[in-house]
Coordinates of C-alpha atoms and ligand atoms in Angstrom, one line a residue:
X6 CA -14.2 27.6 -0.9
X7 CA -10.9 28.9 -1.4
X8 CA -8.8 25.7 0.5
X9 CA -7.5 23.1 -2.0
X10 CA -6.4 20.2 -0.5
X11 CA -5.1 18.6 -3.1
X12 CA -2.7 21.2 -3.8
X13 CA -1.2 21.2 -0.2
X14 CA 0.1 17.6 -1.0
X15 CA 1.7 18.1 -4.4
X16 CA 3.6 20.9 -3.3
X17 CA 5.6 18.6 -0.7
X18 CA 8.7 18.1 -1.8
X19 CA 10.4 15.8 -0.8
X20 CA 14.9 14.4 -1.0
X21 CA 15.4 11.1 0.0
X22 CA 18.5 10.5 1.4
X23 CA 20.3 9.8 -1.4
X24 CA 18.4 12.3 -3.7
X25 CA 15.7 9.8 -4.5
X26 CA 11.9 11.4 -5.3
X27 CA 10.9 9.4 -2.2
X28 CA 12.2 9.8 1.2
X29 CA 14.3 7.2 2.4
X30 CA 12.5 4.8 4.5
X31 CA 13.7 4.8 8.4
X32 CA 13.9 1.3 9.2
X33 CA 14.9 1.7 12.4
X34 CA 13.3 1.2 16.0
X35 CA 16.2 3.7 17.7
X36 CA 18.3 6.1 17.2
X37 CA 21.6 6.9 18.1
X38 CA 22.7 10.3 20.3
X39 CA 26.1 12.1 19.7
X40 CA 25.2 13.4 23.0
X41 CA 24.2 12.2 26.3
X42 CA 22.9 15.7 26.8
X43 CA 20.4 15.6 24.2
X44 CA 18.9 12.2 24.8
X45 CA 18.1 13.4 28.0
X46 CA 16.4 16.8 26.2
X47 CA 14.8 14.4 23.7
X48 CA 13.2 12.9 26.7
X49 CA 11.9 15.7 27.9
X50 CA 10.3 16.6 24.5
X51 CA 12.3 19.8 23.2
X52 CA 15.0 18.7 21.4
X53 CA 13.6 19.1 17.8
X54 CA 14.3 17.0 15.1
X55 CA 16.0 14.2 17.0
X56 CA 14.5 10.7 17.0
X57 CA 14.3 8.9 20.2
X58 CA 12.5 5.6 19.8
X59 CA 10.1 4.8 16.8
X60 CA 6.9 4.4 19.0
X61 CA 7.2 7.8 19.9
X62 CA 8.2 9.2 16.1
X63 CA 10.3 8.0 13.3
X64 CA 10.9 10.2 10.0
X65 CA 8.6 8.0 8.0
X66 CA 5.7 8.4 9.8
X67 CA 6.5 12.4 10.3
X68 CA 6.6 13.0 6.1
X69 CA 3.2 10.7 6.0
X70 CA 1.5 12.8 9.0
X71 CA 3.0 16.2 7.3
X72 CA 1.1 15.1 3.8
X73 CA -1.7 14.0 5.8
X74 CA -1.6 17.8 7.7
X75 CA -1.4 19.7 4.7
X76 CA -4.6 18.1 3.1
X77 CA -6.5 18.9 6.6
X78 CA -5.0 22.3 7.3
X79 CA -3.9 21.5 10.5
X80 CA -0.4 22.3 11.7
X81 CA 0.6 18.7 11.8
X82 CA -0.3 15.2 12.5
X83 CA 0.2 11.8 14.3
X84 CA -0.2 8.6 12.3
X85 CA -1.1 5.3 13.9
X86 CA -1.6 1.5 13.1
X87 CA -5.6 1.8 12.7
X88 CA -8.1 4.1 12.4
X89 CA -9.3 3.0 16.2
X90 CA -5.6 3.4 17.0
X91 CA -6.1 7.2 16.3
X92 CA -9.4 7.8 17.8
X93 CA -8.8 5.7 21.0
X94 CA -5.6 7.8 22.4
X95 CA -7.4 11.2 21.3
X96 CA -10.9 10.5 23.3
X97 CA -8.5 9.3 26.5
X98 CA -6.2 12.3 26.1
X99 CA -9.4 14.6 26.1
X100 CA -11.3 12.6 28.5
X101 CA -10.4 11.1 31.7
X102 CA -12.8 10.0 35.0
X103 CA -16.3 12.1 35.5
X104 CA -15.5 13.7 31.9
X105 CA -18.7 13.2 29.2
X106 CA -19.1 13.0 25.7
X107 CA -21.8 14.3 23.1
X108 CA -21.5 12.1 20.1
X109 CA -23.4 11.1 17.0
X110 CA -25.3 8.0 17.3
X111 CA -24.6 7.0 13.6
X112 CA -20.8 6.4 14.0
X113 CA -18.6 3.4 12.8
X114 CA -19.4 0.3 15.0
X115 CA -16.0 0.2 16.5
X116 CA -16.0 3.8 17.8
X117 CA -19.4 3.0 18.7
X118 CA -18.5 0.0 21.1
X119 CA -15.7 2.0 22.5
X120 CA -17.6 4.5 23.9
X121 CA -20.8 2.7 24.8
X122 CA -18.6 -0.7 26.6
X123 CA -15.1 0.5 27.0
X124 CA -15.0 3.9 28.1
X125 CA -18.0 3.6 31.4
X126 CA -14.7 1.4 32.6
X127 CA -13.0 4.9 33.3
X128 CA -16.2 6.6 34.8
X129 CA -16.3 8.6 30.6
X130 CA -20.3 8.6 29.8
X131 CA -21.4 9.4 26.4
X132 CA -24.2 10.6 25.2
X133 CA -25.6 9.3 21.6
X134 CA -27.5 11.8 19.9
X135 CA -29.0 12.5 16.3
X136 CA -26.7 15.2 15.0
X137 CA -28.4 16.4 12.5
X138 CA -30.5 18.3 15.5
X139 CA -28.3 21.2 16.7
X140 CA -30.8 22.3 19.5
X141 CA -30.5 18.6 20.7
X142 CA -26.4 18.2 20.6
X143 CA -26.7 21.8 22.5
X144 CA -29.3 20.1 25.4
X145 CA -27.5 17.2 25.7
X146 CA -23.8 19.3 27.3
X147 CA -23.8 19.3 30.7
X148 CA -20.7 20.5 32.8
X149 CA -18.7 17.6 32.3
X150 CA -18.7 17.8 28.6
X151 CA -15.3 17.7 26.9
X152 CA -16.1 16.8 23.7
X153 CA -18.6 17.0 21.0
X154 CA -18.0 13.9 18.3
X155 CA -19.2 12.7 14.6
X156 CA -18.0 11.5 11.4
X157 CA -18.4 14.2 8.5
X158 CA -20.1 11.8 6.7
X159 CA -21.9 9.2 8.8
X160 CA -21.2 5.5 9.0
X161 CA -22.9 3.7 7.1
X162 CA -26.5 6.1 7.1
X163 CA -24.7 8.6 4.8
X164 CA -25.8 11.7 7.5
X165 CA -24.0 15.1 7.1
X166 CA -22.7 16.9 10.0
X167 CA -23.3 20.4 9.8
X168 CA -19.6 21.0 10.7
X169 CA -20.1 25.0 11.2
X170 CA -23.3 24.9 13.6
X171 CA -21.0 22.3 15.7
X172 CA -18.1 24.1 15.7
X173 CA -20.2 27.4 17.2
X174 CA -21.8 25.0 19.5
X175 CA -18.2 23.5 20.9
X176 CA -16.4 27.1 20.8
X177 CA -19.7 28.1 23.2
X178 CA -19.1 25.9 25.7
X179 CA -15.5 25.0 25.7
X180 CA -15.5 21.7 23.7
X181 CA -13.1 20.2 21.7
X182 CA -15.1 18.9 17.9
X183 CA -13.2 16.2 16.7
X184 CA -14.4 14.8 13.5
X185 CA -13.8 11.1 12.2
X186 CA -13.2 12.4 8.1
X187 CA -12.9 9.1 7.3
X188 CA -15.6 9.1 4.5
X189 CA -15.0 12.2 3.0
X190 CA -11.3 13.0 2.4
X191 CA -10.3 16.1 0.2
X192 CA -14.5 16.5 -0.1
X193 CA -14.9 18.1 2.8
X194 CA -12.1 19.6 5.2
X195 CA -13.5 20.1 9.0
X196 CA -10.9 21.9 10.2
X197 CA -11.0 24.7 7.7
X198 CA -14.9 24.5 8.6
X199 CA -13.9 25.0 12.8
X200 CA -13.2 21.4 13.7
X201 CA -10.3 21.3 16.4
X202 CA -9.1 17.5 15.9
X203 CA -10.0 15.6 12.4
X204 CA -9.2 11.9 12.6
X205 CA -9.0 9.5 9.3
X206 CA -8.9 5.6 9.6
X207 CA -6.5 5.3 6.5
X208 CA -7.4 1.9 5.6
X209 CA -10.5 3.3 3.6
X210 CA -9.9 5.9 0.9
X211 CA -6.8 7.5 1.4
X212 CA -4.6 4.4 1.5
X213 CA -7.3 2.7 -1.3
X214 CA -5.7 -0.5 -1.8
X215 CA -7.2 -2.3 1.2
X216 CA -3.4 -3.9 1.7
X217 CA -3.2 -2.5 5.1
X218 CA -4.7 -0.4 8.4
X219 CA -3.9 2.8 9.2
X220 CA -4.9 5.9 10.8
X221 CA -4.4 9.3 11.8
X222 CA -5.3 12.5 13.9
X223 CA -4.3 15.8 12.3
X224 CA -4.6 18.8 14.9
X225 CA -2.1 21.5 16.8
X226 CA 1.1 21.2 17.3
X227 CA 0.1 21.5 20.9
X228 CA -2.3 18.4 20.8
X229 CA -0.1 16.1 19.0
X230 CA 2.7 16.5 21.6
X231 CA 0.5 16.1 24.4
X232 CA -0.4 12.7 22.9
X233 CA 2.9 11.9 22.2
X234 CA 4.1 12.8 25.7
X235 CA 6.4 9.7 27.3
X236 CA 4.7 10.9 30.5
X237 CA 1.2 10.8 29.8
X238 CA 0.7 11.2 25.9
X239 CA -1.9 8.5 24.5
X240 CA -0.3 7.3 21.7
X241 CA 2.9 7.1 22.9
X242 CA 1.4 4.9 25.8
X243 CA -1.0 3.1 24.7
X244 CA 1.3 2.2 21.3
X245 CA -0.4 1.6 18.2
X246 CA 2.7 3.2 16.4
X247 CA 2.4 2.5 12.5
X248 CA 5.3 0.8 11.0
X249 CA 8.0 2.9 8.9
X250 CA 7.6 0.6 5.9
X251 CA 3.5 1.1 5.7
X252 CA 3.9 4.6 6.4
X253 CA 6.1 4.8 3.3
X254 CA 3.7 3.1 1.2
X255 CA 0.4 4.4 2.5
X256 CA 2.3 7.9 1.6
X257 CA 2.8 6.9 -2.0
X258 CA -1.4 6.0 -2.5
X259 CA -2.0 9.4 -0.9
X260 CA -0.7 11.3 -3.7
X261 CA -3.3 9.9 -6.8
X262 CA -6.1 10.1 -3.8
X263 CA -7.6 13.5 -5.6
X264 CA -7.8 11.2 -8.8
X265 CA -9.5 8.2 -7.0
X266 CA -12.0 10.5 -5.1
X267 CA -13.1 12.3 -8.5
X268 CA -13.6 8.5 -9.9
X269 CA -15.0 6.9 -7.0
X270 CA -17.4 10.2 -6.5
X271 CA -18.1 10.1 -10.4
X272 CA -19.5 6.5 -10.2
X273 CA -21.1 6.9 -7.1
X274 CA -23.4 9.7 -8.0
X275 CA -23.8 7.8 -11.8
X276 CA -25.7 4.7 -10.1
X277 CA -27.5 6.9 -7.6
X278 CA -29.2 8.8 -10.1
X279 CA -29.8 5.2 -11.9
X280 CA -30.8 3.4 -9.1
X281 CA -32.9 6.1 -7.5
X282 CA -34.9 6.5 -11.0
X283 CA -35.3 3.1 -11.1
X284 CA -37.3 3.4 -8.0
X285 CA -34.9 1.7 -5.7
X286 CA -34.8 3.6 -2.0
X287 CA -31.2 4.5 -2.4
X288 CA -29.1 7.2 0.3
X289 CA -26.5 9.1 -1.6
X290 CA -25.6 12.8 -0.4
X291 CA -25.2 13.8 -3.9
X292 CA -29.0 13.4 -4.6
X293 CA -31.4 16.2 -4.0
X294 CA -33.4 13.7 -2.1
X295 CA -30.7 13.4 0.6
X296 CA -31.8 15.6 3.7
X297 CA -28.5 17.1 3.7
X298 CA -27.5 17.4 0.4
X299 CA -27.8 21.5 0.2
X300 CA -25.7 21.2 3.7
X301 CA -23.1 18.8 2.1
X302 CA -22.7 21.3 -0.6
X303 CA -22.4 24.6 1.3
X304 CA -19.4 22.6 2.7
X305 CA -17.7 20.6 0.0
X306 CA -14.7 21.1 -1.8
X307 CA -16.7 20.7 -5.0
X308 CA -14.2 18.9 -6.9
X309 CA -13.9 15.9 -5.3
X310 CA -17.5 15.5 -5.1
X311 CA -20.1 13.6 -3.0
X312 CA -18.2 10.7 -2.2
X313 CA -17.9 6.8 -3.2
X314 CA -20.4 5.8 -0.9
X315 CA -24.1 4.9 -1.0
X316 CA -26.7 3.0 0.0
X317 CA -30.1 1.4 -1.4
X318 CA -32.2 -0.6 0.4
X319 CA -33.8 -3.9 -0.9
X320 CA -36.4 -5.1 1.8
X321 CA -35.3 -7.9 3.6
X322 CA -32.2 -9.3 4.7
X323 CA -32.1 -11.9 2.9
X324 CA -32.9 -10.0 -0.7
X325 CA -29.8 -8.2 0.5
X326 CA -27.9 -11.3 0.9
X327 CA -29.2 -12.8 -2.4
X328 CA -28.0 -9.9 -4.3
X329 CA -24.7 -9.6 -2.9
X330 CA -23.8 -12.7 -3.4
X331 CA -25.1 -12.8 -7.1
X332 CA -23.4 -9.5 -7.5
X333 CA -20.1 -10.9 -6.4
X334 CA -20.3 -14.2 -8.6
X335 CA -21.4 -11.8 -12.0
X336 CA -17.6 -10.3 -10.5
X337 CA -19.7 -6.5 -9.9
X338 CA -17.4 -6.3 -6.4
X339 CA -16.9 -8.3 -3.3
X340 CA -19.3 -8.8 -0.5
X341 CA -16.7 -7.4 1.7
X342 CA -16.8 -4.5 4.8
X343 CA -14.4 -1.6 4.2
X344 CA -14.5 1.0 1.6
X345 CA -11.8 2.7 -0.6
X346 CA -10.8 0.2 -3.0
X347 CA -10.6 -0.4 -6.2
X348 CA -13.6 -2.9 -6.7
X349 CA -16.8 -2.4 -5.7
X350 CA -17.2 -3.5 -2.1
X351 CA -20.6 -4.0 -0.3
X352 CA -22.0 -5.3 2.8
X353 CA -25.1 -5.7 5.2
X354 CA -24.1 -3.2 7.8
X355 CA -26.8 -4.2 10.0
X356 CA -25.2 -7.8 10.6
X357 CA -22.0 -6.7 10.1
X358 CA -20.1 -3.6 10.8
X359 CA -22.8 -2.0 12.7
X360 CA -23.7 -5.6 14.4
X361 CA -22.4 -3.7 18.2
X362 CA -25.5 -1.4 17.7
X363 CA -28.6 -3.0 19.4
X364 CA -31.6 -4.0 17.4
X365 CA -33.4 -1.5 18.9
X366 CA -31.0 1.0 17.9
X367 CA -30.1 0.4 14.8
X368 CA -34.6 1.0 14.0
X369 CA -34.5 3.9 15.8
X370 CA -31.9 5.3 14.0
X371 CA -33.3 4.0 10.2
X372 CA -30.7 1.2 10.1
X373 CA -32.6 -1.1 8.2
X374 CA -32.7 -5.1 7.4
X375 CA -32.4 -4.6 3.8
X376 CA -29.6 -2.0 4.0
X377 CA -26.6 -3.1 1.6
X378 CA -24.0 -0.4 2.0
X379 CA -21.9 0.2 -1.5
X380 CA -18.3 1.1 -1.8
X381 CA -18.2 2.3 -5.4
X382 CA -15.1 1.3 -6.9
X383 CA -12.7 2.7 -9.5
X384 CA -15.0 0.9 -12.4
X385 CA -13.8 2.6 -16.1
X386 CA -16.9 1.8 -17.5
X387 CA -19.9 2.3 -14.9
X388 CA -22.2 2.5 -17.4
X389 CA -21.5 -1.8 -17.8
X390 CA -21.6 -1.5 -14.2
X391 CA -24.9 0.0 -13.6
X392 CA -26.8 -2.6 -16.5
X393 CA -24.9 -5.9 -15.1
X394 CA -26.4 -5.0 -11.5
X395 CA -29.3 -4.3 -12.8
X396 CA -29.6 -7.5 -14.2
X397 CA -28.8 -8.8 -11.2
X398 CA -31.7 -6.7 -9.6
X399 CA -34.3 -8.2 -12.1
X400 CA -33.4 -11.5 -11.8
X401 CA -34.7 -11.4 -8.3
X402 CA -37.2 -9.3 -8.7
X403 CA -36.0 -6.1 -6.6
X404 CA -36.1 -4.3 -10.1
X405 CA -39.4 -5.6 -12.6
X406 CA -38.4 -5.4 -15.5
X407 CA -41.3 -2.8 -16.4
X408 CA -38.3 -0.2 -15.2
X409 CA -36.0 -1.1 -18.3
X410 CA -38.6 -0.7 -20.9
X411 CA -39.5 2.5 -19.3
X412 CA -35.7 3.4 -19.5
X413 CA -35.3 2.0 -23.0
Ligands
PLP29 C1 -13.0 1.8 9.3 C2 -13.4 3.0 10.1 C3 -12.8 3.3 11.3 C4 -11.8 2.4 12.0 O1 -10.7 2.3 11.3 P1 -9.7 1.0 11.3 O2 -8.6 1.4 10.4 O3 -10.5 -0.2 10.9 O4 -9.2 0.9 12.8 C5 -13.2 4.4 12.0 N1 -14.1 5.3 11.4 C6 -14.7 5.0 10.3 C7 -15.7 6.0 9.7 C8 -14.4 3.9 9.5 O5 -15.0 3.7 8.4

């Protein structure tokens, strides 16, 4: 694929006020008119290149949401205080009473709740499906779908969104795709694959230092304005309007993000391999096990690789809590939720971030007990990694030791 992401974001460039490298940071929640003419335009949204009020815009978070554009493709982008900052306004600008939703039913527990609780408030139904089926996202439109949602790279099962078959699917019957990127950035790149809106929760990777939330929604100029409108725009109302000093500094992680992915990817796919020859069940979409790894590489920018998530399972809860916490005290990562940092971060999903999902649910859907979900981390030397866990392992008998003579 000839779209390199990467690229787009080095080749900002960028004169801070006073010639610095970086732009100057706005620190400023208004601004002043030389005109009362203008702030009246400004108002009406077409006076270009003024600042109004910094919950509507503010030149720090417009160079952040142009980096974050040009590594999506998209012709620009609206940053926000959280990743559910971003995805909220966008489903209430798309949707509003008698409107429904086709999404995924393996999505991050807070988008989850939002559209199984929160949304039936506004008469907004959604419709949880497995989208790995494109004859079943197709059956499940009816006239009042608006929208057709999923993550790229599903939370926390690891499935793969076949990007292209939904984007046919959505241009068929008028739907806008939006796609939550949030595990994949620079791997994959919905838009260039037909995705309308692509949303990122900035927390994660592309921020990577777990210092902050963030999010963002990169689509048309047309879209962003609408949800920027004073009059009815969803961000703009509803407010989760990122700070100008975070914006500056989640702009500054962005640009090493195509050296962190290649890292995080490179580890990632080094313990697969060992874990899954070891005989643990492990979920990683760069294994040829994976369902969808041959999908995941027809869309992948293949540099940045499969990503610096994975997942084994162990059994039983409380194996999974036994080894976490015996991982953490050998310092192997933190039993923490979140992803994108420089440690290795792991959790339970089914008690913890996916905890909004019913029981039933979360067996329907293969979310098991003994599910620990892995954040690789930026680890130098994996190789230590991969023998101190499985140490760990051994010593509580989810590895037998027969594995490491086999190995040896
Ligand atoms: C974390 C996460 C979100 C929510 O982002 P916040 O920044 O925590 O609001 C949304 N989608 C995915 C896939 C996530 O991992």
């Amino acid at each position: 694929m000839a779209f390199k992401p990467a690229n787009k974001i080095q080749d900002l460039q960028y004169f801070g006020e006073f010639g610095g490298v970086n732009p100057s940071i706005s620190d400023s929640s208004t601004y002043t008119f030389l005109s009362a003419k203008t702030m009246f335009d400004t108002f009406e949204g077409n006076a270009d290149g003024c600042y109004l009020y910094s919950r509507h815009s503010s030149p720090s978070n417009l160079y952040l949401g142009e980096a974050l554009a040009a590594m999506e493709g998209t012709e620009t982008a609206n940053v926000s205080a959280s990743g559910m900052g971003a995805i909220t306004p966008v489903l209430l600008q798309l949707c509003g009473a008698g409107d429904h939703i086709v999404s995924s039913r393996t999505i991050y527990g807070g988008t989850y709740a939002f559209l199984k609780n929160f949304t039936p408030r506004f008469n907004i139904e959604t419709s949880f499906v497995d989208i790995t089926k494109l004859d079943i996202v197709e059956a499940s439109i009816t006239k009042n779908t608006k929208v057709l949602y999923c993550e790229s790279v599903s939370n926390p099962l690891l499935e793969v969104a076949d990007i292209k078959g939904l984007a046919d699917i959505a241009r068929r019957h008028n739907l806008k795709l939006v796609v939550d990127n949030t595990f994949s950035p620079l791997s994959i790149s919905p838009v260039v694959l037909g995705a309308d809106v692509v949303i990122h929760s900035l927390t994660k990777f592309i921020n990577g230092s777990s210092d902050t939330v963030g999010g963002v929604v990169c689509g048309t100029q047309e879209f962003i304005n609408d949800l920027r409108n004073v009059n009815d725009g969803a961000s703009m109302l509803l407010g989760s309007t990122m700070d100008s000093l975070r914006a500056a500094s989640v702009l500054k992680n962005l640009r090493t993000l195509h050296i962190r992915m290649q890292q995080h990817s490179f580890n990632a796919s080094f313990l697969a391999k060992r874990f899954e020859s070891d005989g643990l069940k492990t979920v990683y979409p760069g294994l040829k096990s994976h369902p969808s790894h041959e999908l995941f590489k027809s869309m992948m920018n293949e540099k940045y690789g499969f990503g610096g998530m994975l997942t084994i399972d162990v059994g039983s809860l409380e194996k999974a809590n036994e080894l976490m916490e015996l991982m953490q005290n050998k310092n192997l990562g933190y039993l923490a939720v979140s992803l994108g940092f420089y440690k290795t971060l792991f959790s339970a999903p089914g008690s913890s971030t996916s905890s909004e999902i019913p029981e039933e649910e979360q067996i329907e859907m293969g979310l098991s007990d003994g599910l620990i979900r892995f954040s690789i981390g930026l680890d130098a030397d994996i190789e230590r990694t991969y023998q101190m866990m499985r140490e760990c392992m051994q010593e509580l008998n989810i590895l037998d030791t027969k594995a490491e003579i086999e190995l040896a």
